[in-house]
Tab-separated table of C-alpha atoms and ligand atoms in Angstrom:
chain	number	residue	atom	x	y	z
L	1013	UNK	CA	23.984	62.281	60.933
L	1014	UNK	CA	26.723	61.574	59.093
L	1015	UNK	CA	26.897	58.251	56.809
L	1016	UNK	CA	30.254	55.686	57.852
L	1017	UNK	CA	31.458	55.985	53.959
L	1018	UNK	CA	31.119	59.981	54.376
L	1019	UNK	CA	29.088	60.092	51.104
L	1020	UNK	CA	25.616	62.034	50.964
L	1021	UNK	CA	22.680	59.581	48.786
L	1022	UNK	CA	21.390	61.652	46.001
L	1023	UNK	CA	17.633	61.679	46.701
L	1024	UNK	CA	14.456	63.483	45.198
L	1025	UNK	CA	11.634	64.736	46.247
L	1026	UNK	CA	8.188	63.825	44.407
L	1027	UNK	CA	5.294	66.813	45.141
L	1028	UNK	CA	6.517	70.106	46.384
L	1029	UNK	CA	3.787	71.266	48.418
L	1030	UNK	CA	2.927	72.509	51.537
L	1031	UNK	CA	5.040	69.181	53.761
L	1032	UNK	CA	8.002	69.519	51.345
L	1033	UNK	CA	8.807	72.710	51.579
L	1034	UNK	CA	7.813	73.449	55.374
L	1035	UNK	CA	9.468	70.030	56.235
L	1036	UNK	CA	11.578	68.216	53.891
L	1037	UNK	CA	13.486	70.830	52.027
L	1038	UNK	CA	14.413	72.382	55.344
L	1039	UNK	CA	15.337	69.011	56.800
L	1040	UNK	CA	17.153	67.578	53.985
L	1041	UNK	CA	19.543	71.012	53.777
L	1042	UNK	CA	20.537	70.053	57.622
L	1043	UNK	CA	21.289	66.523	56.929
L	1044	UNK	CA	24.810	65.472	56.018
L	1045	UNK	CA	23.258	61.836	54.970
L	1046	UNK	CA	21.051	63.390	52.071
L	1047	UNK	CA	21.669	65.578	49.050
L	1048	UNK	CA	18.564	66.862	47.143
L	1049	UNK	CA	19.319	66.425	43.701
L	1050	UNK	CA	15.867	66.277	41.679
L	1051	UNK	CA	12.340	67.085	42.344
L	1052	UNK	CA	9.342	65.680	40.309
L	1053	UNK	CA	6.690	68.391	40.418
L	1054	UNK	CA	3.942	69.784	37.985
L	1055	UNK	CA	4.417	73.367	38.611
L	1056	UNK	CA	8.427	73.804	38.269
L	1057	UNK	CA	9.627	72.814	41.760
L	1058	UNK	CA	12.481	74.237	43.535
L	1059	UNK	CA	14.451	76.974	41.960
L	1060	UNK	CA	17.811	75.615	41.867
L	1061	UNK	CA	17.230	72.015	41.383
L	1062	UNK	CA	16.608	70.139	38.533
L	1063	UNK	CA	13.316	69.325	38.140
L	1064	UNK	CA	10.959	66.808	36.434
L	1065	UNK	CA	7.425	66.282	35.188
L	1066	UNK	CA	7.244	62.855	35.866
L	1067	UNK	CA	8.284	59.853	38.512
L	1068	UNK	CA	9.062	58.130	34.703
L	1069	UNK	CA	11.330	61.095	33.613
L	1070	UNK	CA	12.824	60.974	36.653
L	1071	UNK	CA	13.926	57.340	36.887
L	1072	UNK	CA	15.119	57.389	33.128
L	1073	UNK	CA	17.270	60.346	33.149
L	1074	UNK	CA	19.055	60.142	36.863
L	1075	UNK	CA	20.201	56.758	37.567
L	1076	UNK	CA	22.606	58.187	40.234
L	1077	UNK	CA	19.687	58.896	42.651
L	1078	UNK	CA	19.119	56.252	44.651
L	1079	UNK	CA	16.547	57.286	46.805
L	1080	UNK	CA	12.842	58.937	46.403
L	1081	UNK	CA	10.794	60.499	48.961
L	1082	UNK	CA	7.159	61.264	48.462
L	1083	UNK	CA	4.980	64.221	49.434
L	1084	UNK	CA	2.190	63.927	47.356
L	1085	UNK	CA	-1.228	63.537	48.544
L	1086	UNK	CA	-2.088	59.492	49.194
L	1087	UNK	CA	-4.594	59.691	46.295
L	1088	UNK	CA	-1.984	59.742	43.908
L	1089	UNK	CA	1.466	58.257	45.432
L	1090	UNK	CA	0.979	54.776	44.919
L	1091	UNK	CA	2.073	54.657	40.908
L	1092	UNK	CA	5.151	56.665	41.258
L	1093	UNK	CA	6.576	54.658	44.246
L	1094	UNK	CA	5.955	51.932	42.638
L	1095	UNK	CA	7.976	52.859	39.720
L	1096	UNK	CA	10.562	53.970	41.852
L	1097	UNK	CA	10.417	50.302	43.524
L	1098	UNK	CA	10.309	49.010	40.439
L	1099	UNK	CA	13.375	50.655	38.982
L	1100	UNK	CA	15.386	49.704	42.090
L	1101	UNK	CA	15.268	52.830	44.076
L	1102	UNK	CA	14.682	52.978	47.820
L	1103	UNK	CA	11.510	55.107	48.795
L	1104	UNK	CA	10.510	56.922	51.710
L	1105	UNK	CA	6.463	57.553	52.387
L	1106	UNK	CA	4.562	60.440	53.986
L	1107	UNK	CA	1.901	59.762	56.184
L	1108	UNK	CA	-0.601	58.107	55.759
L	1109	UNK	CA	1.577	55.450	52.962
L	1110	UNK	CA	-1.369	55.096	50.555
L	1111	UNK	CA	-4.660	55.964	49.390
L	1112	UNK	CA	-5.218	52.139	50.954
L	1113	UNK	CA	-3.644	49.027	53.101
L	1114	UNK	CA	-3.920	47.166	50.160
L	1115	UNK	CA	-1.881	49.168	48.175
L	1116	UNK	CA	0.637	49.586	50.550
L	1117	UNK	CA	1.165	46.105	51.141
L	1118	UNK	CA	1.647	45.728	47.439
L	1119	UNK	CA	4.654	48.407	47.614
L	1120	UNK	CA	5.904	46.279	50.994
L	1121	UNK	CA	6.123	43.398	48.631
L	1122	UNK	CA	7.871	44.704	45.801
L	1123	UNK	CA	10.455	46.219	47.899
L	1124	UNK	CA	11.156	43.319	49.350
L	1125	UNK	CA	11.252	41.379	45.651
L	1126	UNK	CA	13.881	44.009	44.469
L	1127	UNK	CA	16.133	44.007	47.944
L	1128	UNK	CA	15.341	47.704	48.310
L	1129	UNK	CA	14.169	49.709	51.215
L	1130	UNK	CA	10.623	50.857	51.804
L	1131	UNK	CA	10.112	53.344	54.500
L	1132	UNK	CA	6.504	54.519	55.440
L	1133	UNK	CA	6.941	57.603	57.651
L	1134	UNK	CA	4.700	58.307	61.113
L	1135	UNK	CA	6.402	62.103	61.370
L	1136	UNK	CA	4.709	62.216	64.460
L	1137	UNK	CA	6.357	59.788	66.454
L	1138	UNK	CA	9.867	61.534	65.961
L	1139	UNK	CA	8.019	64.274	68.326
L	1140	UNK	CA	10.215	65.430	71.453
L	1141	UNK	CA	8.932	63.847	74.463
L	1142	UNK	CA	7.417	60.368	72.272
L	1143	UNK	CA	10.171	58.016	73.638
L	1144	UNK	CA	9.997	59.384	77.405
L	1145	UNK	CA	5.974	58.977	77.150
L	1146	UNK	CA	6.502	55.190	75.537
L	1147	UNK	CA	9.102	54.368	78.418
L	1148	UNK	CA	7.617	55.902	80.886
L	1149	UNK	CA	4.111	53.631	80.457
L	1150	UNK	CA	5.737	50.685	79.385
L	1151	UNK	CA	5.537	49.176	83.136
L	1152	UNK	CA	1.980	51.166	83.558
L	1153	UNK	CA	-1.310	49.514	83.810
L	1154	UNK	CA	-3.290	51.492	81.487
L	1155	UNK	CA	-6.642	52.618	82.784
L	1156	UNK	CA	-8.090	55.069	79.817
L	1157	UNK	CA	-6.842	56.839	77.003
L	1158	UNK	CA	-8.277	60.500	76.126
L	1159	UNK	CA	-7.537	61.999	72.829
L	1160	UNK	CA	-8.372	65.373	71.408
L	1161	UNK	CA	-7.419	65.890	68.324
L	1162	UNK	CA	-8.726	69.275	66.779
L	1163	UNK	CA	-7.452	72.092	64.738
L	1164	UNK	CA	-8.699	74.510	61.716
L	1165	UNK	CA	-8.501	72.928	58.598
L	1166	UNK	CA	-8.801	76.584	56.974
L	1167	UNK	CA	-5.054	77.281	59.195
L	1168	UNK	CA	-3.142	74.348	58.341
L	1169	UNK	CA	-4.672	73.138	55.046
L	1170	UNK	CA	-5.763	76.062	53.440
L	1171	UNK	CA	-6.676	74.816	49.610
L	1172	UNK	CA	-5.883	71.898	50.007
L	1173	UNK	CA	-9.196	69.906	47.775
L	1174	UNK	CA	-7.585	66.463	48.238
L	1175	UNK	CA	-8.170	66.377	51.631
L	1176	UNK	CA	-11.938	66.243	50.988
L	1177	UNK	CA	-12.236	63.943	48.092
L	1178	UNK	CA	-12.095	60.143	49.192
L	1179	UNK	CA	-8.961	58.676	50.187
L	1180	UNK	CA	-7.811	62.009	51.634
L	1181	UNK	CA	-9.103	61.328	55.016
L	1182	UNK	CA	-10.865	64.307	56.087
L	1183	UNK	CA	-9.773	65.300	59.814
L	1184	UNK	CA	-8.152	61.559	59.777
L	1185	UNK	CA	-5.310	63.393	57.948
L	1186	UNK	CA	-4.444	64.716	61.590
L	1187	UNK	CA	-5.831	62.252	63.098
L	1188	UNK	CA	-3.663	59.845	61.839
L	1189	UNK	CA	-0.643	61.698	63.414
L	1190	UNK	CA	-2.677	60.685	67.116
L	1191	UNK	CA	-3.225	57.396	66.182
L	1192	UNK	CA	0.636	56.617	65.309
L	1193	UNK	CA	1.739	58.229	68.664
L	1194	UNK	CA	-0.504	56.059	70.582
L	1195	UNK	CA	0.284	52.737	68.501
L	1196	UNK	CA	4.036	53.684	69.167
L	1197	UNK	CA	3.853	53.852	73.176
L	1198	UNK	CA	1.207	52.051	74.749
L	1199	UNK	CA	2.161	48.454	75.894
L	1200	UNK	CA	-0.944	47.250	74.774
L	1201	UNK	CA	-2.931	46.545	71.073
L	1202	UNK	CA	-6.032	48.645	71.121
L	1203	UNK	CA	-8.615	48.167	68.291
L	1204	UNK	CA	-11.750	50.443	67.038
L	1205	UNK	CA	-14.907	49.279	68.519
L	1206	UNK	CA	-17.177	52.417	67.180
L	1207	UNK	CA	-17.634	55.716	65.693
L	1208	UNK	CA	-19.307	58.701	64.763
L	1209	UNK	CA	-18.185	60.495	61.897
L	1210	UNK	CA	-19.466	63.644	60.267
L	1211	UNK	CA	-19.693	64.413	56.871
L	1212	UNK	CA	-20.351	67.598	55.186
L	1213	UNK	CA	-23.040	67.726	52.598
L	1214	UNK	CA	-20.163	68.621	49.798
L	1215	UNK	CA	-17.174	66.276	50.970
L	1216	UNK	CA	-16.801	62.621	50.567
L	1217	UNK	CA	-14.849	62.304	54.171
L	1218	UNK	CA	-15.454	63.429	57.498
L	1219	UNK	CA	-14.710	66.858	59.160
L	1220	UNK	CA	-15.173	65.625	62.966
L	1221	UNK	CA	-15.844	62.452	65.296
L	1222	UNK	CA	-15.850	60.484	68.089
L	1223	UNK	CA	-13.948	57.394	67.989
L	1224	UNK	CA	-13.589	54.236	70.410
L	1225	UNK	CA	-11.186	51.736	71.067
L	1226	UNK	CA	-10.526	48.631	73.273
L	1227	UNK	CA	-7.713	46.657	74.532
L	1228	UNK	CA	-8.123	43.030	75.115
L	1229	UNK	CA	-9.594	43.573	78.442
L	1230	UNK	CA	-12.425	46.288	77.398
L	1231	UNK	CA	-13.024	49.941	77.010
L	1232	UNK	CA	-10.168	52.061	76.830
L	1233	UNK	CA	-9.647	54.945	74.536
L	1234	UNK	CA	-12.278	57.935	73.519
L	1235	UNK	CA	-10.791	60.035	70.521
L	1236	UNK	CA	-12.804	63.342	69.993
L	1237	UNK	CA	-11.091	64.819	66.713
L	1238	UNK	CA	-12.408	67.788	65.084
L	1239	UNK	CA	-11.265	69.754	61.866
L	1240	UNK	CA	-13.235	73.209	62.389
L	1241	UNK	CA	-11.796	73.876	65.902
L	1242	UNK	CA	-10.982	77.882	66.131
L	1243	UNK	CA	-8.038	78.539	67.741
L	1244	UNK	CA	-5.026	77.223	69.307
L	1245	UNK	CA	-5.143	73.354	68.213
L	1246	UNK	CA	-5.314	70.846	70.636
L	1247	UNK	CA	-3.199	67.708	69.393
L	1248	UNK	CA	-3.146	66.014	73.399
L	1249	UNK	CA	-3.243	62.456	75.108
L	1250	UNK	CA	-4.560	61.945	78.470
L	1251	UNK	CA	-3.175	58.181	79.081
L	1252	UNK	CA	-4.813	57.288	82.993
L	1253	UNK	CA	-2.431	54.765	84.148
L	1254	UNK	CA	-1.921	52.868	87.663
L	1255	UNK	CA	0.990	54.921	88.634
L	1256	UNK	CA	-0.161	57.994	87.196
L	1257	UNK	CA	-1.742	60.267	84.596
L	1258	UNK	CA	0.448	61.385	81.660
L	1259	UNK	CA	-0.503	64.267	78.992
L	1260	UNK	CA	1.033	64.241	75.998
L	1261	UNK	CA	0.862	67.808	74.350
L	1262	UNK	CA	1.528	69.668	71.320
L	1263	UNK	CA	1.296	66.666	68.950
L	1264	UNK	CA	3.838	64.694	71.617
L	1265	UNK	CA	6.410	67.584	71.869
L	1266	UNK	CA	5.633	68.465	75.685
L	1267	UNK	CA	5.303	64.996	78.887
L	1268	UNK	CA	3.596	65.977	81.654
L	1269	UNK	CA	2.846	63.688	84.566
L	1270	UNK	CA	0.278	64.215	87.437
L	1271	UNK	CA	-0.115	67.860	85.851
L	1272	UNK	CA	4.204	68.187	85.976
L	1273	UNK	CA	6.171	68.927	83.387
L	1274	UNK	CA	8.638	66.390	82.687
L	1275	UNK	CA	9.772	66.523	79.146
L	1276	UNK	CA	10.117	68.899	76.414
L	1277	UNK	CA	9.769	72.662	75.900
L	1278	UNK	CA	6.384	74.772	74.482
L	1279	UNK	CA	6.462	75.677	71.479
L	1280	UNK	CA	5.083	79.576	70.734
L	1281	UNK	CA	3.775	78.372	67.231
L	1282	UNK	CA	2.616	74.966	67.849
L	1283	UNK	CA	3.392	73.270	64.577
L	1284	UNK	CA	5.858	70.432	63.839
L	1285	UNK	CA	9.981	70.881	65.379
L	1286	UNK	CA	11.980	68.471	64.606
L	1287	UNK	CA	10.701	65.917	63.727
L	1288	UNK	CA	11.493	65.619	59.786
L	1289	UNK	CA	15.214	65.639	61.006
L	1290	UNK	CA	14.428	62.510	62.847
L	1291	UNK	CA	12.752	60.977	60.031
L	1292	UNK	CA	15.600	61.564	57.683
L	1293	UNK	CA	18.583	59.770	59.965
L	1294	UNK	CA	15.688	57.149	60.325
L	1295	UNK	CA	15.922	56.600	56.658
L	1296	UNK	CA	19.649	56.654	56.458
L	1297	UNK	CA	19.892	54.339	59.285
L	1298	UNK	CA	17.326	51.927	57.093
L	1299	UNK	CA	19.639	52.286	53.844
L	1300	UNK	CA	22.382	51.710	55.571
L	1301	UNK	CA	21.318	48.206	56.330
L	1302	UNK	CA	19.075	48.622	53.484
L	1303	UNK	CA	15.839	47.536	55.734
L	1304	UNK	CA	12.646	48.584	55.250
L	1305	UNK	CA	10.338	49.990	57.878
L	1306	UNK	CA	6.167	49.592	57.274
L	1307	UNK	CA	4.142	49.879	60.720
L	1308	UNK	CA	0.267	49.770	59.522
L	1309	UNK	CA	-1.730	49.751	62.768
L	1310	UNK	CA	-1.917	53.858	62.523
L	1311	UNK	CA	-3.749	53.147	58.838
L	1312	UNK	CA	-5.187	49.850	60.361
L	1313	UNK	CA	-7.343	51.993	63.040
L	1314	UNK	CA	-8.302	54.704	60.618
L	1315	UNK	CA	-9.574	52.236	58.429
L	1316	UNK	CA	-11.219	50.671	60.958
L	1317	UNK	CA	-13.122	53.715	62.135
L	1318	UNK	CA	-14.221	53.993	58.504
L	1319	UNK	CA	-15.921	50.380	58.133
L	1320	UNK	CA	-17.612	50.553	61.721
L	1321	UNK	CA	-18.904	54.386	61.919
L	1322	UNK	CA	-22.139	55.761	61.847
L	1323	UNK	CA	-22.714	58.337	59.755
L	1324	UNK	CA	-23.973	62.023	60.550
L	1325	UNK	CA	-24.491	64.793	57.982
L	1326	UNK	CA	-22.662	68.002	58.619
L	1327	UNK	CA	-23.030	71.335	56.869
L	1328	UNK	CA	-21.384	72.263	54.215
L	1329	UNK	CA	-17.608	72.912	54.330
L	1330	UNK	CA	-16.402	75.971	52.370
L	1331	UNK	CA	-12.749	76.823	52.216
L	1332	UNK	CA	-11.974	80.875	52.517
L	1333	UNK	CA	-9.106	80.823	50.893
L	1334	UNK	CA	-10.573	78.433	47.375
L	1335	UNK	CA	-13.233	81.617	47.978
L	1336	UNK	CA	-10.518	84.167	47.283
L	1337	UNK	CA	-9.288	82.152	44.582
L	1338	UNK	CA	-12.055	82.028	42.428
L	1339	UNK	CA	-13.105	85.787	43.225
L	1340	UNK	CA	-9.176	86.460	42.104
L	1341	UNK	CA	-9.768	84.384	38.796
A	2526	NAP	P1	-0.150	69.933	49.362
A	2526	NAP	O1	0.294	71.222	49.931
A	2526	NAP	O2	-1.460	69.867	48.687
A	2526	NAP	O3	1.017	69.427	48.413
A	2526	NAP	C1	0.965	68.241	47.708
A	2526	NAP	C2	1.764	68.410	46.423
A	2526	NAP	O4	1.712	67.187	45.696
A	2526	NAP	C3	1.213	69.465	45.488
A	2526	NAP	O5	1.684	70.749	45.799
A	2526	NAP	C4	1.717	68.982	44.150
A	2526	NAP	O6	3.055	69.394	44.009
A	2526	NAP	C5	1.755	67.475	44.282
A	2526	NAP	N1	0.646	66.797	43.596
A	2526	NAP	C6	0.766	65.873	42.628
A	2526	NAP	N2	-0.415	65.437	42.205
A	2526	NAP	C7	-1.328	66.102	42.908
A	2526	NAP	C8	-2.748	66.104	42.909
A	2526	NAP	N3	-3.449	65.307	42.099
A	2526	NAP	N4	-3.384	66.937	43.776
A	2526	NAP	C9	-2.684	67.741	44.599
A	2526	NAP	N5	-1.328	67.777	44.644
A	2526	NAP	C10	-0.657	66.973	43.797
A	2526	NAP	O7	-0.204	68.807	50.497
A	2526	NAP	P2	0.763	68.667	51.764
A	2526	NAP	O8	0.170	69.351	52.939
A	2526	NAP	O9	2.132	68.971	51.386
A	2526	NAP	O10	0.544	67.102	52.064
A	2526	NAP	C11	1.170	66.094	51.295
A	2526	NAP	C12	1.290	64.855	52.163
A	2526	NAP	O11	2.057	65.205	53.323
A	2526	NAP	C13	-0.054	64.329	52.691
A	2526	NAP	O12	-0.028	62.934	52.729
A	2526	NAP	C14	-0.133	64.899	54.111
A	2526	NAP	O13	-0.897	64.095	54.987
A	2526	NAP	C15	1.333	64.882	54.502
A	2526	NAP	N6	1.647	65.845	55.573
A	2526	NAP	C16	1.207	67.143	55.524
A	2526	NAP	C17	1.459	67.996	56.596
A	2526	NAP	C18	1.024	69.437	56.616
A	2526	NAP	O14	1.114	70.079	57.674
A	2526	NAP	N7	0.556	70.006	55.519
A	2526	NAP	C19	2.177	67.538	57.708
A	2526	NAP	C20	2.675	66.242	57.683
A	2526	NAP	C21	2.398	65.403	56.626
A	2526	NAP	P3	3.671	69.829	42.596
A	2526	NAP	O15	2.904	71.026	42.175
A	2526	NAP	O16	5.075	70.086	42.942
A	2526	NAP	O17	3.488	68.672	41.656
């Protein structure tokens, strides 16, 4: 996408981890909208681009970038975007927006003080076939939603500690991404009515679950969500409607209806395509009219689950590759 004035915003990127450089880096070279100009990350950041320590450093010594997008883990986001609000830039979120709601209200509120836009990302819903799932159901009676949300945790998050420590969700880090799909295209509210979380003896959040939700008029979807799952993962929606059944695959890329394709292409290595390109001409679009764009109900539900679930102990979760590490050091 290509911005009316033809002039790329000078953003930066805070946290270059895993997301940013799998995602962001890649996503913000192929946009025309965006120029990386600065990153803000402990351990030297991007060779090439000027890099800070600090969110502080940052916003003192580049007033020319007008824009901040965060990759951080939610534990520790909510300072520097709010320094970045503060100091009149516009900021862009990864999922989930905060270690809290509460928090991220707070940020929704001093955006809107300082006329700037606040943009908390669902990457997920920028999947392929997302839109043709939400249009297809939107004139659907829904009769039941299935989800299945499991992958390894020692595949896609190999090291990653904050994950485990509270306020980094456990396997509602994924399942997050499954709860903003199905917020996005079923015509009806659903909210948590139950759930069974377990927790390993050593972490303070859960590595699997079971979770329940209603609509207004009762029972309606069963989320099964797992974080030690060998294998291919399994990020699917089964959504039983009167005129049909749809499956949502691949974490929304592939529609299928009645057991049909309709919509979207298999990937070979079923990770994310696409969709950080989408989120960036999603932000542009926002700064154009300088608008910001915070949906909750994804962070609503998880937090939800949270307050109503019963507990179960699991056993303890070791990660291989922190294993390796410390037989390295
Ligand atoms: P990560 O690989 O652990 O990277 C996070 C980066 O944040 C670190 O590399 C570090 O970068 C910086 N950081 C600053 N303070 C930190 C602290 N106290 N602990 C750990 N890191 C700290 O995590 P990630 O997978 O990129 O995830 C970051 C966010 O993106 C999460 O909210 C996650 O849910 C979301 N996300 C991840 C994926 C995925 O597949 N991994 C997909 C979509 C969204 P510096 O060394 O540069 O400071």
């Amino acid at each position: 996408m290509t911005r009316t004035d033809g002039t790329a915003i000078k953003i930066a990127l805070v946290g270059v981890g895993k997301i940013a450089r799998d995602q962001h880096i890649p996503a913000l070279a192929a946009s025309d909208a965006f120029e990386l100009a600065a990153t803000v990350s402990r351990t030297g950041g991007i060779r090439g681009v000027e890099n800070y320590k600090t969110v502080e450093a940052l916003l003192a010594a580049r007033p020319d970038i007008s824009a901040i997008s965060f990759c951080t883990p939610p534990q520790v986001r909510y300072a520097g975007a709010r320094a970045a609000l503060d100091a009149d830039r516009h900021v862009m979120l990864e999922k989930p927006p905060g270690a809290s709601l509460s928090e991220v209200h707070a940020l929704e509120t001093l955006a809107q003080d300082k006329g700037v836009a606040l943009f908390a990302t669902w990457h997920s819903r920028h999947a392929a076939s997302v839109p043709a799932a939400k249009a297809w159901l939107s004139d659907k009676a829904i009769i039941s939603v299935r989800i299945d949300w499991k992958e390894d945790v020692r595949v896609w998050h190999p090291g990653q500690k904050w994950i485990w420590e509270a306020g980094g969700l456990g396997i509602f880090d994924p399942t997050i991404n499954a709860f903003s799909i199905l917020t996005e295209i079923l015509p009806v509210e659903v909210h948590v009515t139950g759930a069974d979380l377990r927790f390993p003896s050593n972490c303070e959040t859960p590595v699997a679950g079971e979770i329940r939700m209603d609509d207004p008029s009762g029972p309606l979807v069963t989320a099964e969500v797992d974080f030690l799952w060998e294998g291919d993962p399994l990020w699917r929606q089964i959504i039983e409607t009167d005129g049909g059944t749809l499956a949502l695959n691949q974490g929304g890329a592939v529609m299928e209806i009645d057991g049909q394709k309709q919509h979207g292409e298999a990937w070979e290595n079923p990770a994310i395509h696409g969709e950080y390109d989408g989120l960036y001409a999603r932000f542009a679009e926002l700064l154009d009219t300088n608008t910001s764009e915070v949906d909750l109900r994804p962070m609503v539900l998880v937090a939800d689950a949270f307050t109503l679930a019963k507990r179960f102990d699991a056993p303890e979760f070791v990660d291989p590759s922190l294993m390796e590490d410390s037989h390295a050091g």
